[in-house]
Amino acid sequence: MFAEERQKKILELLKKNRRVSNTELIKKFGVSGTTIRIDLTELEQKGLLSRTHGGAILKEDPVFGEDSISSRREKNRERKECIARKARKEIHDGDTILLDSGTTALELAKLLKDVNNLTVITNDLQVALKLQKYHEIHLILLGGRVRTSFECTVGGMGIRTLEELSVDKVFMTTNALSVQKGATTPNLDNAEIKREMMKIGNRKYLLCDSTKIGTKTVCSYAKIGEFDILFTDDQITPEERKSIEEQSVTVR
């Protein structure tokens, strides 16, 4: 197992149990104590956990940076597919929807080929390339400056277009979801266009896998209570579900 994969699993354990011991990790991964200490040190340097004597505890609302689309595409793929299947049930013939940029939004786009007379607005280049193949979908691609490594458009051109539009349903994505800070993204331009997207929907949905819950990035674009439904995977903890539902948001 590569160090990156092992560290990811360590974070998943922390997210579930809030703390881990070196002994537990040595036994689980079959590696030396030195290897585990290196893993925990690297994760601490990234701000994702706090070292303790003999182990580590989860850092509350750790701050994450932004990975490129290519590096995120296969990450948590099964969870994203699960979320997409749940969200697909909210989309019906004749709807006008907005799909935010992101890999989970792309998984949802793949499920739309059998919807009739569907209008989709998006700023995601890969989503647009997928949807333009479907004859029953009327596609509007927002213009603007292309964030090359992230395959989406941002900036004033797209924001001005959004000001003239309204949709039945908005399906948003997020880099992180904090009870205190809400849905966040590391990029200011991304946050600005996401805020405008939120304004144009009658119903607002958030697509967010459970690994992002309890984390945050720099720029908040919406509070949790602004969403009608959070679509996530089955790994969300009872505590996380409760804290979100207390803000009048349905969790599915």
Coordinates of C-alpha atoms in Angstrom, one line a residue:
M1 CA 0.0 0.0 0.0
F2 CA 1.3 3.4 -1.0
A3 CA 1.8 6.0 1.7
E4 CA -0.9 8.3 0.2
E5 CA -3.4 5.5 0.3
R6 CA -2.5 4.6 3.8
Q7 CA -2.8 8.2 5.0
K8 CA -6.2 8.5 3.4
K9 CA -7.4 5.4 5.3
I10 CA -5.9 6.8 8.5
L11 CA -8.0 10.0 8.0
E12 CA -11.1 7.8 7.4
L13 CA -10.5 6.0 10.7
L14 CA -10.1 9.4 12.5
K15 CA -13.2 10.7 10.9
K16 CA -15.1 7.7 12.2
N17 CA -13.5 7.3 15.7
R18 CA -12.1 10.8 16.3
R19 CA -8.8 9.3 17.6
V20 CA -6.4 6.5 16.8
S21 CA -3.4 5.0 18.5
N22 CA -0.1 4.1 16.9
T23 CA -0.5 0.5 18.1
E24 CA -3.9 0.3 16.3
L25 CA -2.5 1.6 13.1
I26 CA 0.6 -0.6 13.2
K27 CA -1.6 -3.7 13.6
K28 CA -4.1 -2.6 10.9
F29 CA -1.6 -1.7 8.2
G30 CA 1.1 -4.2 9.0
V31 CA 3.9 -1.6 9.0
S32 CA 6.5 -0.4 11.4
G33 CA 6.0 2.2 14.1
T34 CA 8.4 4.5 12.3
T35 CA 6.3 4.4 9.2
I36 CA 3.1 5.2 11.1
R37 CA 4.9 8.1 12.9
I38 CA 6.0 9.5 9.5
D39 CA 2.4 9.2 8.2
L40 CA 1.0 11.1 11.2
T41 CA 3.7 13.7 11.1
E42 CA 2.9 14.4 7.4
L43 CA -0.8 14.6 8.0
E44 CA -0.2 16.9 11.0
Q45 CA 1.9 19.2 8.8
K46 CA -1.0 19.4 6.3
G47 CA -3.3 20.5 9.2
L48 CA -5.5 17.4 9.1
L49 CA -4.8 16.0 12.6
S50 CA -3.1 16.7 15.9
R51 CA -0.5 14.3 17.2
T52 CA -0.9 13.0 20.7
H53 CA 1.3 10.8 22.9
G54 CA 0.9 7.4 21.3
G55 CA -1.4 8.4 18.5
A56 CA -3.5 11.2 17.0
I57 CA -6.8 13.0 17.2
L58 CA -8.9 14.5 14.4
K59 CA -8.4 18.2 14.0
E60 CA -11.8 20.0 14.1
D61 CA -12.7 21.5 10.7
P62 CA -9.3 20.9 9.1
V63 CA -8.5 23.3 6.3
F64 CA -7.9 21.7 2.9
G65 CA -6.4 23.0 -0.3
E66 CA -7.6 22.3 -3.8
D67 CA -6.7 19.2 -5.9
S68 CA -6.8 19.3 -9.7
I69 CA -9.8 17.6 -11.4
S70 CA -7.5 14.9 -12.8
S71 CA -6.4 13.9 -9.3
R72 CA -10.0 14.0 -7.9
R73 CA -11.6 12.0 -10.8
E74 CA -11.0 8.5 -9.3
K75 CA -11.1 9.6 -5.6
N76 CA -14.1 8.2 -3.8
R77 CA -15.6 7.1 -7.1
E78 CA -18.1 4.7 -5.6
R79 CA -19.4 7.3 -3.2
K80 CA -19.8 9.9 -6.0
E81 CA -21.8 7.4 -8.0
C82 CA -24.0 6.6 -5.1
I83 CA -24.7 10.4 -4.5
A84 CA -25.4 10.8 -8.3
R85 CA -28.0 8.0 -8.2
K86 CA -29.8 9.6 -5.3
A87 CA -29.8 13.1 -6.9
R88 CA -31.0 11.7 -10.2
K89 CA -34.4 11.0 -8.7
E90 CA -35.0 14.7 -8.3
I91 CA -34.7 15.4 -12.0
H92 CA -37.7 15.0 -14.2
D93 CA -38.8 15.5 -17.8
G94 CA -39.1 19.2 -18.7
D95 CA -37.0 20.5 -15.8
T96 CA -34.5 23.3 -16.1
I97 CA -31.5 22.7 -13.9
L98 CA -28.0 24.0 -13.2
L99 CA -25.1 21.6 -12.7
D100 CA -22.1 23.0 -10.8
S101 CA -18.6 22.0 -11.8
G102 CA -17.0 18.9 -10.2
T103 CA -16.5 15.2 -10.5
T104 CA -19.7 14.4 -8.6
A105 CA -21.7 16.6 -10.9
L106 CA -20.1 14.7 -13.9
E107 CA -21.3 11.4 -12.4
L108 CA -24.8 12.9 -12.2
A109 CA -24.6 14.2 -15.8
K110 CA -23.9 10.6 -17.0
L111 CA -27.3 9.6 -15.7
L112 CA -29.3 12.1 -17.6
K113 CA -29.4 10.6 -21.1
D114 CA -32.9 9.3 -20.7
V115 CA -34.5 12.6 -19.5
N116 CA -36.7 14.3 -22.1
N117 CA -36.8 18.0 -22.8
L118 CA -34.2 18.8 -20.1
T119 CA -32.5 22.2 -20.0
V120 CA -29.1 22.2 -18.3
I121 CA -26.9 25.2 -17.4
T122 CA -23.3 24.4 -16.4
N123 CA -19.8 25.9 -16.2
D124 CA -18.1 22.5 -16.2
L125 CA -16.4 21.6 -19.5
Q126 CA -16.5 17.9 -19.0
V127 CA -20.2 18.0 -18.0
A128 CA -20.9 20.0 -21.1
L129 CA -19.0 17.5 -23.4
K130 CA -21.0 14.7 -21.9
L131 CA -24.4 16.3 -22.2
Q132 CA -24.0 17.7 -25.7
K133 CA -24.3 14.1 -26.9
Y134 CA -27.8 13.7 -25.6
H135 CA -30.4 14.9 -28.1
E136 CA -33.2 15.6 -25.5
I137 CA -31.0 17.9 -23.5
H138 CA -30.8 21.7 -24.2
L139 CA -27.4 22.7 -23.0
I140 CA -26.2 26.2 -21.9
L141 CA -22.5 26.5 -21.2
L142 CA -21.5 29.5 -19.2
G143 CA -18.7 31.6 -20.7
G144 CA -15.8 33.1 -18.9
R145 CA -12.2 32.4 -18.1
V146 CA -11.3 28.7 -18.1
R147 CA -9.5 27.4 -15.0
T148 CA -7.4 25.0 -17.0
S149 CA -6.5 22.4 -14.3
F150 CA -10.1 22.4 -13.1
E151 CA -11.9 22.3 -16.4
C152 CA -14.5 25.0 -15.6
T153 CA -15.3 28.6 -16.3
V154 CA -15.3 31.5 -13.8
G155 CA -15.5 35.2 -13.9
G156 CA -17.7 38.1 -14.7
M157 CA -19.0 36.8 -18.0
G158 CA -20.6 33.8 -16.5
I159 CA -21.9 35.7 -13.5
R160 CA -23.6 38.3 -15.7
T161 CA -25.3 35.5 -17.7
L162 CA -26.5 33.9 -14.5
E163 CA -28.1 37.2 -13.4
E164 CA -30.5 36.8 -16.4
L165 CA -31.4 33.2 -15.7
S166 CA -33.6 31.1 -13.3
V167 CA -33.9 27.4 -12.9
D168 CA -36.1 24.9 -11.2
K169 CA -33.2 23.1 -9.4
V170 CA -29.5 23.8 -8.6
F171 CA -27.2 21.0 -8.0
M172 CA -24.1 22.3 -6.2
T173 CA -20.8 20.7 -5.3
T174 CA -18.2 21.6 -2.6
N175 CA -14.6 21.0 -1.7
A176 CA -15.5 20.9 2.0
L177 CA -18.6 21.2 4.3
S178 CA -18.4 22.7 7.8
V179 CA -21.3 23.1 10.1
Q180 CA -20.0 26.5 11.1
K181 CA -18.7 27.8 7.7
G182 CA -21.0 25.9 5.3
A183 CA -20.0 24.8 1.8
T184 CA -16.5 26.1 1.0
T185 CA -14.0 26.3 -1.9
P186 CA -10.3 27.3 -1.9
N187 CA -10.7 29.6 -4.9
L188 CA -12.3 33.1 -4.7
D189 CA -13.4 33.1 -8.4
N190 CA -15.1 29.8 -7.9
A191 CA -16.8 31.0 -4.7
E192 CA -18.2 34.1 -6.6
I193 CA -19.8 32.1 -9.4
K194 CA -21.1 29.5 -7.0
R195 CA -22.8 32.3 -4.9
E196 CA -24.5 33.5 -8.1
M197 CA -25.6 29.9 -9.0
M198 CA -27.3 29.6 -5.6
K199 CA -29.4 32.7 -6.3
I200 CA -31.1 31.4 -9.4
G201 CA -32.5 28.1 -8.2
N202 CA -36.0 27.5 -6.7
R203 CA -34.7 24.3 -5.1
K204 CA -31.0 23.9 -4.0
Y205 CA -29.3 20.6 -3.6
L206 CA -25.7 19.9 -2.4
L207 CA -23.7 16.9 -3.7
C208 CA -21.1 16.1 -1.0
D209 CA -19.4 12.8 -0.1
S210 CA -19.0 12.1 3.6
T211 CA -15.2 12.5 3.5
K212 CA -15.7 16.3 3.0
I213 CA -18.0 16.8 6.0
G214 CA -16.3 18.4 9.0
T215 CA -13.7 20.1 6.9
K216 CA -13.4 23.5 5.4
T217 CA -11.4 25.5 2.8
V218 CA -10.9 29.3 2.6
C219 CA -13.9 30.7 0.8
S220 CA -17.5 30.1 2.0
Y221 CA -20.2 30.3 -0.7
A222 CA -23.3 29.1 1.1
K223 CA -24.4 28.2 4.7
I224 CA -25.7 24.6 5.2
G225 CA -29.2 26.0 5.9
E226 CA -29.4 27.5 2.4
F227 CA -29.8 24.0 0.9
D228 CA -33.0 22.0 0.7
I229 CA -31.3 18.6 0.5
L230 CA -27.8 17.2 1.1
F231 CA -27.0 14.2 -1.0
T232 CA -24.2 12.2 0.6
D233 CA -23.1 8.6 0.9
D234 CA -23.8 6.0 3.6
Q235 CA -20.6 6.7 5.5
I236 CA -21.9 9.9 7.1
T237 CA -21.9 9.5 10.9
P238 CA -25.0 9.9 13.0
E239 CA -23.5 12.9 14.7
E240 CA -22.8 14.6 11.3
R241 CA -26.3 13.8 10.1
K242 CA -27.9 15.3 13.3
S243 CA -25.9 18.5 13.1
I244 CA -26.9 19.1 9.5
E245 CA -30.6 18.1 10.0
E246 CA -30.7 20.6 12.9
Q247 CA -30.3 23.3 10.3
S248 CA -33.5 22.2 8.5
V249 CA -31.7 20.4 5.8
T250 CA -32.9 16.9 4.6
V251 CA -30.0 14.4 4.4
R252 CA -30.2 11.6 1.9

